[in-house]
Tab-separated table of C-alpha atoms in Angstrom:
chain	number	residue	atom	x	y	z
A	12	MET	CA	-0.034	0.322	-0.032
A	13	LYS	CA	1.120	2.949	-0.340
A	14	LEU	CA	0.930	6.001	1.716
A	15	PRO	CA	0.379	9.476	1.040
A	16	LYS	CA	3.673	12.057	0.845
A	17	ALA	CA	2.724	14.247	3.521
A	18	ILE	CA	1.344	11.242	5.901
A	19	ARG	CA	5.963	9.268	4.791
A	20	SER	CA	6.675	12.791	5.400
A	21	ALA	CA	5.195	12.947	8.706
A	22	GLY	CA	5.909	9.442	9.710
A	23	ALA	CA	9.937	10.338	9.452
A	24	PHE	CA	9.473	13.685	11.399
A	25	MET	CA	8.311	11.361	13.836
A	26	MET	CA	11.307	9.346	13.896
A	27	PHE	CA	13.269	11.965	13.658
A	28	ALA	CA	11.887	13.392	16.542
A	29	LEU	CA	12.193	9.739	18.663
A	30	LEU	CA	15.496	9.009	17.764
A	31	LEU	CA	16.302	12.572	18.896
A	32	LEU	CA	14.573	12.295	22.642
A	33	ALA	CA	16.271	8.823	23.014
A	34	ALA	CA	20.010	10.595	22.017
A	35	THR	CA	19.094	13.773	24.057
A	36	GLY	CA	17.604	12.068	27.096
A	37	CYS	CA	18.584	13.123	30.495
A	38	THR	CA	22.264	12.484	31.299
A	39	GLU	CA	21.825	11.941	35.045
A	40	ASN	CA	21.658	7.769	33.954
A	41	ILE	CA	24.392	8.135	31.370
A	42	ILE	CA	26.734	8.628	34.057
A	43	VAL	CA	30.074	8.921	32.623
A	44	LEU	CA	28.657	12.066	31.327
A	45	ASN	CA	27.338	12.966	34.452
A	46	PRO	CA	30.533	13.444	36.636
A	47	LYS	CA	31.767	14.008	39.831
A	48	GLY	CA	35.506	14.509	40.284
A	49	PRO	CA	37.803	17.391	38.411
A	50	ILE	CA	39.044	13.805	35.906
A	51	ALA	CA	35.936	12.335	34.952
A	52	ALA	CA	34.371	16.160	34.248
A	53	GLN	CA	37.906	16.711	30.967
A	54	GLN	CA	36.963	13.587	29.532
A	55	ARG	CA	33.253	14.199	29.810
A	56	ASP	CA	34.299	17.251	28.032
A	57	LEU	CA	37.164	16.315	25.990
A	58	MET	CA	34.412	13.737	25.048
A	59	VAL	CA	31.502	15.967	23.768
A	60	PHE	CA	33.780	18.092	21.619
A	61	SER	CA	34.883	15.380	20.501
A	62	THR	CA	31.979	14.253	19.202
A	63	ILE	CA	30.766	17.838	18.644
A	64	LEU	CA	34.191	17.821	15.889
A	65	CYS	CA	33.271	15.279	14.348
A	66	SER	CA	29.537	15.162	13.481
A	67	ILE	CA	31.092	18.471	11.574
A	68	VAL	CA	31.502	15.876	8.071
A	69	ILE	CA	29.007	13.002	9.965
A	70	VAL	CA	26.056	15.073	9.428
A	71	PRO	CA	26.718	16.684	6.210
A	72	VAL	CA	27.883	13.124	5.275
A	73	LEU	CA	24.421	11.153	6.574
A	74	ILE	CA	21.873	14.179	5.483
A	75	MET	CA	24.512	14.143	1.538
A	76	THR	CA	23.963	9.651	1.619
A	77	ALA	CA	20.173	10.676	1.665
A	78	VAL	CA	19.280	13.393	0.012
A	79	ILE	CA	21.458	11.457	-3.089
A	80	ILE	CA	19.798	8.208	-2.908
A	81	TRP	CA	15.838	9.887	-2.787
A	82	ARG	CA	17.257	12.168	-6.184
A	83	TYR	CA	18.872	9.881	-7.594
A	84	ARG	CA	16.182	7.088	-7.062
A	85	ASP	CA	14.960	4.591	-10.616
A	86	LYS	CA	12.136	6.309	-11.176
A	87	LYS	CA	9.925	7.315	-13.745
A	88	GLY	CA	9.549	11.048	-14.420
A	89	ARG	CA	13.231	11.725	-12.972
A	90	ALA	CA	14.569	15.376	-13.666
A	91	ALA	CA	18.738	14.576	-12.430
A	92	LYS	CA	20.383	15.736	-13.715
A	93	TYR	CA	22.713	13.141	-15.822
A	94	THR	CA	26.091	13.624	-16.070
A	95	PRO	CA	28.096	10.184	-17.029
A	96	ASN	CA	30.845	12.165	-18.538
A	97	TRP	CA	31.763	14.303	-15.051
A	98	GLU	CA	35.093	12.931	-13.319
A	99	HIS	CA	36.366	15.914	-11.581
A	100	SER	CA	35.950	19.146	-9.829
A	101	THR	CA	38.721	20.831	-7.765
A	102	LYS	CA	36.136	23.389	-5.165
A	103	LEU	CA	34.565	19.467	-4.209
A	104	GLU	CA	37.983	18.391	-4.261
A	105	VAL	CA	39.574	20.256	-1.247
A	106	THR	CA	36.836	20.882	0.564
A	107	TRP	CA	36.098	17.283	1.634
A	108	TRP	CA	39.213	16.533	1.890
A	109	SER	CA	40.684	19.787	3.921
A	110	ILE	CA	37.382	19.555	6.320
A	111	PRO	CA	38.704	16.217	7.804
A	112	ILE	CA	42.594	17.588	7.659
A	113	ALA	CA	41.780	20.389	10.020
A	114	ILE	CA	39.171	18.266	12.457
A	115	ILE	CA	41.756	15.537	12.606
A	116	LEU	CA	44.731	18.122	13.489
A	117	THR	CA	42.480	19.607	15.839
A	118	LEU	CA	41.598	16.386	17.033
A	119	GLY	CA	44.967	15.439	17.414
A	120	ILE	CA	46.458	19.017	19.564
A	121	VAL	CA	43.508	18.691	21.966
A	122	THR	CA	43.967	15.094	22.758
A	123	ALA	CA	47.543	15.198	23.036
A	124	LYS	CA	47.282	17.998	25.227
A	125	ALA	CA	44.674	15.821	27.089
A	126	THR	CA	46.258	13.718	27.888
A	127	TYR	CA	49.618	14.849	28.882
A	128	ALA	CA	47.035	16.634	31.087
A	129	LEU	CA	44.852	14.196	31.868
A	130	GLU	CA	47.930	11.577	33.162
A	131	PRO	CA	46.583	9.616	35.955
A	132	SER	CA	50.112	9.790	38.229
A	133	LYS	CA	50.138	12.980	38.349
A	134	PRO	CA	49.280	14.067	41.252
A	135	LEU	CA	45.981	16.860	41.706
A	136	ALA	CA	46.438	20.945	42.670
A	137	SER	CA	44.659	21.563	45.567
A	138	ASP	CA	45.174	23.164	48.545
A	139	ARG	CA	44.287	19.967	51.225
A	140	GLU	CA	46.292	15.994	51.477
A	141	THR	CA	46.610	14.104	49.174
A	142	MET	CA	45.410	10.494	50.934
A	143	VAL	CA	46.070	6.923	50.214
A	144	VAL	CA	44.363	4.437	49.742
A	145	GLN	CA	46.060	1.089	48.418
A	146	VAL	CA	43.691	-1.335	45.911
A	147	THR	CA	44.310	-5.175	45.774
A	148	SER	CA	42.515	-7.172	42.706
A	149	LEU	CA	40.985	-10.429	44.463
A	150	ASP	CA	39.235	-13.148	42.424
A	151	TRP	CA	36.216	-11.660	42.550
A	152	LYS	CA	36.549	-8.919	44.803
A	153	TRP	CA	38.305	-5.727	45.752
A	154	LEU	CA	40.597	-5.221	49.403
A	155	PHE	CA	41.233	-1.187	49.590
A	156	GLN	CA	43.787	-0.179	52.360
A	157	TYR	CA	44.117	2.752	54.012
A	158	PRO	CA	47.697	3.289	54.849
A	159	GLU	CA	47.486	6.339	56.969
A	160	GLN	CA	43.813	4.894	59.078
A	161	GLY	CA	44.981	1.411	59.124
A	162	ILE	CA	42.323	0.623	58.469
A	163	ALA	CA	40.827	-2.386	55.126
A	164	THR	CA	37.592	-2.535	53.017
A	165	ILE	CA	36.828	-5.790	50.887
A	166	ASN	CA	34.039	-4.272	47.928
A	167	GLU	CA	33.434	-0.890	50.120
A	168	LEU	CA	35.421	2.391	49.610
A	169	LYS	CA	34.940	5.441	51.685
A	170	ILE	CA	36.619	8.753	50.888
A	171	PRO	CA	36.163	12.725	52.088
A	172	GLU	CA	34.938	14.723	49.388
A	173	ASP	CA	37.609	16.987	47.552
A	174	VAL	CA	40.584	16.144	49.483
A	175	PRO	CA	42.375	14.275	46.504
A	176	VAL	CA	42.834	10.663	46.345
A	177	ARG	CA	45.425	9.038	44.821
A	178	PHE	CA	44.640	4.962	44.874
A	179	GLU	CA	47.543	2.819	44.743
A	180	ILE	CA	46.384	-0.107	43.211
A	181	THR	CA	47.781	-3.495	42.208
A	182	ALA	CA	46.571	-7.673	41.705
A	183	ASP	CA	47.006	-10.626	42.852
A	184	SER	CA	45.084	-12.058	40.646
A	185	PRO	CA	44.196	-12.539	37.057
A	186	MET	CA	44.543	-8.283	35.683
A	187	ASN	CA	41.668	-6.342	36.363
A	188	SER	CA	40.435	-3.104	35.827
A	189	PHE	CA	39.268	-0.367	38.172
A	190	TRP	CA	36.665	2.296	37.012
A	191	ILE	CA	34.928	4.392	39.273
A	192	PRO	CA	33.204	6.107	35.847
A	193	GLN	CA	31.941	9.255	37.272
A	194	LEU	CA	34.970	9.970	39.147
A	195	GLY	CA	38.027	9.039	36.585
A	196	GLY	CA	38.762	5.900	33.877
A	197	GLN	CA	39.498	2.954	34.270
A	198	MET	CA	43.120	1.788	35.080
A	199	TYR	CA	44.822	-1.182	34.885
A	200	ALA	CA	45.535	-3.868	37.778
A	201	MET	CA	48.231	-6.252	37.000
A	202	SER	CA	50.003	-8.467	39.390
A	203	GLY	CA	53.391	-7.738	39.696
A	204	MET	CA	52.567	-3.548	39.834
A	205	ALA	CA	51.538	-0.344	41.031
A	206	MET	CA	49.929	1.716	38.613
A	207	LYS	CA	48.549	5.072	40.681
A	208	LEU	CA	45.710	6.584	39.831
A	209	HIS	CA	45.318	10.483	40.845
A	210	LEU	CA	40.327	11.032	41.854
A	211	GLN	CA	39.016	13.454	43.080
A	212	ALA	CA	35.083	13.419	44.514
A	213	ASP	CA	33.497	17.511	44.774
A	214	GLU	CA	30.629	16.402	46.256
A	215	ARG	CA	29.371	14.380	48.567
A	216	GLY	CA	27.376	11.246	47.183
A	217	THR	CA	27.763	7.119	46.600
A	218	TYR	CA	29.006	6.808	43.438
A	219	TRP	CA	29.724	2.775	41.503
A	220	GLY	CA	32.574	1.361	40.869
A	221	SER	CA	33.919	-1.649	39.292
A	222	GLY	CA	36.612	-3.858	37.547
A	223	ALA	CA	35.534	-3.145	33.679
A	224	ASN	CA	37.992	-6.359	32.810
A	225	PHE	CA	37.047	-9.589	32.145
A	226	THR	CA	38.124	-12.056	35.597
A	227	GLY	CA	36.132	-15.906	35.339
A	228	LYS	CA	32.866	-16.579	36.647
A	229	ASP	CA	32.123	-13.992	39.484
A	230	PHE	CA	34.167	-10.793	37.657
A	231	ALA	CA	30.481	-9.854	36.971
A	232	LYS	CA	30.540	-9.399	41.417
A	233	MET	CA	33.772	-6.801	41.460
A	234	TYR	CA	31.937	-3.717	41.852
A	235	PHE	CA	31.813	-1.597	44.910
A	236	ASP	CA	29.732	1.568	47.003
A	237	VAL	CA	31.980	4.707	46.793
A	238	GLU	CA	30.660	6.855	49.125
A	239	ALA	CA	32.030	10.664	49.776
A	240	THR	CA	31.466	12.146	52.878
A	241	THR	CA	33.042	14.905	54.683
A	242	GLN	CA	35.841	14.924	56.635
A	243	GLU	CA	34.228	14.857	60.149
A	244	GLU	CA	31.886	12.007	59.019
A	245	PHE	CA	35.183	9.688	57.338
A	246	ASP	CA	36.976	10.875	59.994
A	247	ASN	CA	34.642	9.044	62.762
A	248	TRP	CA	33.749	5.776	60.087
A	249	VAL	CA	37.406	4.799	60.368
A	250	SER	CA	37.176	5.500	64.216
A	251	GLN	CA	33.931	2.706	64.175
A	252	VAL	CA	36.032	0.319	61.627
A	253	LYS	CA	38.739	0.298	64.138
A	254	ALA	CA	36.403	0.240	67.005
A	255	THR	CA	34.233	-3.015	65.754
A	256	SER	CA	36.063	-4.937	63.097
A	257	PRO	CA	38.032	-6.976	63.566
A	258	ALA	CA	41.517	-7.165	62.141
A	259	LEU	CA	42.341	-9.005	59.155
A	260	THR	CA	45.128	-11.543	59.455
A	261	MET	CA	47.737	-13.276	56.685
A	262	ASP	CA	46.327	-16.540	57.473
A	263	GLY	CA	42.735	-13.750	56.594
A	264	TYR	CA	44.132	-12.186	53.511
A	265	GLU	CA	45.183	-16.444	52.563
A	266	GLN	CA	42.232	-17.040	52.474
A	267	LEU	CA	40.500	-14.076	50.711
A	268	VAL	CA	43.118	-14.863	48.289
A	269	LYS	CA	40.823	-17.372	47.163
A	270	PRO	CA	38.268	-17.625	44.697
A	271	ALA	CA	35.285	-16.304	45.661
A	272	ALA	CA	32.662	-13.671	45.671
A	273	SER	CA	32.400	-11.439	48.854
A	274	GLU	CA	30.629	-9.278	50.764
A	275	ALA	CA	31.366	-5.722	52.165
A	276	LYS	CA	33.677	-6.077	55.199
A	277	THR	CA	35.590	-3.732	56.856
A	278	PHE	CA	39.241	-4.475	58.779
A	279	SER	CA	40.199	-2.561	62.301
A	280	SER	CA	43.871	-3.401	61.099
A	281	PHE	CA	46.015	-5.568	58.004
A	282	PRO	CA	49.707	-7.061	57.852
A	283	GLU	CA	52.477	-4.163	57.874
A	284	GLY	CA	53.857	-3.999	54.679
A	285	LEU	CA	50.203	-6.865	52.751
A	286	PHE	CA	50.211	-4.351	50.284
A	287	GLU	CA	54.369	-3.980	48.999
A	288	MET	CA	54.051	-7.726	49.490
A	289	THR	CA	51.643	-8.755	47.318
A	290	VAL	CA	53.102	-6.347	44.497
A	291	THR	CA	56.647	-8.560	44.593
A	292	LYS	CA	55.065	-11.935	45.986
A	293	TYR	CA	55.561	-13.406	42.428
A	294	ALA	CA	59.471	-11.745	42.593
A	295	SER	CA	61.714	-15.371	42.785
A	296	SER	CA	63.602	-13.226	45.723
A	297	HIS	CA	60.178	-12.394	48.080
A	298	HIS	CA	58.702	-15.508	48.192
A	299	HIS	CA	58.715	-15.773	52.458
A	300	GLY	CA	57.865	-12.012	52.883
A	301	LEU	CA	59.144	-9.234	52.386
A	302	SER	CA	62.776	-7.007	54.049
A	303	ALA	CA	63.439	-3.967	55.717
A	304	LYS	CA	63.554	-1.673	52.299
A	305	GLU	CA	60.022	-2.961	51.613
A	306	GLN	CA	58.174	-2.495	54.903
A	307	GLN	CA	59.574	1.102	55.029
A	308	PRO	CA	56.944	2.906	52.904
A	309	ALA	CA	53.909	0.994	55.359
A	310	GLU	CA	55.795	2.361	58.630
A	311	GLU	CA	56.355	6.317	57.105
A	312	HIS	CA	52.444	6.160	56.186
A	313	ARG	CA	51.850	4.989	59.470
A	314	SER	CA	54.204	7.337	61.658
A	315	LYS	CA	53.478	10.433	59.376
A	316	GLY	CA	50.041	10.225	59.027
A	317	HIS	CA	49.830	11.407	55.426
A	318	HIS	CA	52.052	11.085	52.378
A	319	GLN	CA	52.286	13.972	49.642
């Protein structure tokens, strides 16, 4: 059945309107476009800028494709000009080469600057002291150690708002990817390496974090809540954990290393040098503990109470 032209046009307009609404829906439901920290905000701006810049080419090409298909379709009485011998136009060649080249150069310059500005091991500018959280990827759970506070947690992360945090990340299991989308990009957790990632939460709230790399049967359960609180609330939480939670012993850690999902847990203390031991445990000379030099970073954390 052939529909009248007016109905076809109305249907096409409604379809376009629905697609537009779907594409411009509430960004609150797309957490990577709803940043809550300075790193995530810069990454979001880079994505938006790149998308808009690429649209300068993509949108006209899509429109021209539809127009050409419609204009030169096979039908009786087609009025389009027939020019079988046409093969070159200098103006058109200059246009469709110069614009993409300019866009690529602009994208290259902007992306290069952003890459250096967002280098994950680069400390964040702040008048607040940087807090350290040591992150260990286990099968299938996350262990968070707070060397300055002397506590540890499983699948639970609390940080003060407006305080820069340096995450020191490793793995005692297959390689994973530590990711808090609303605070910043991913950082791989790898055995034998201690990666650094600087993030900050600009406002109080609860943010979703996860392991973004496939690591086996229960990898989908490797998610955790990141709660950004006031400094007072954070200090009270630390005091409560110290007063009510059991200590994490080496035997307890060996149980955590075994492949299994876990609920959120808190520990009032953990063995000194545990993070450093995890980083170096697969080296041939570090099978049975740490040297005095390797234990020094953990001791400095606790004695100084902060880490620059």
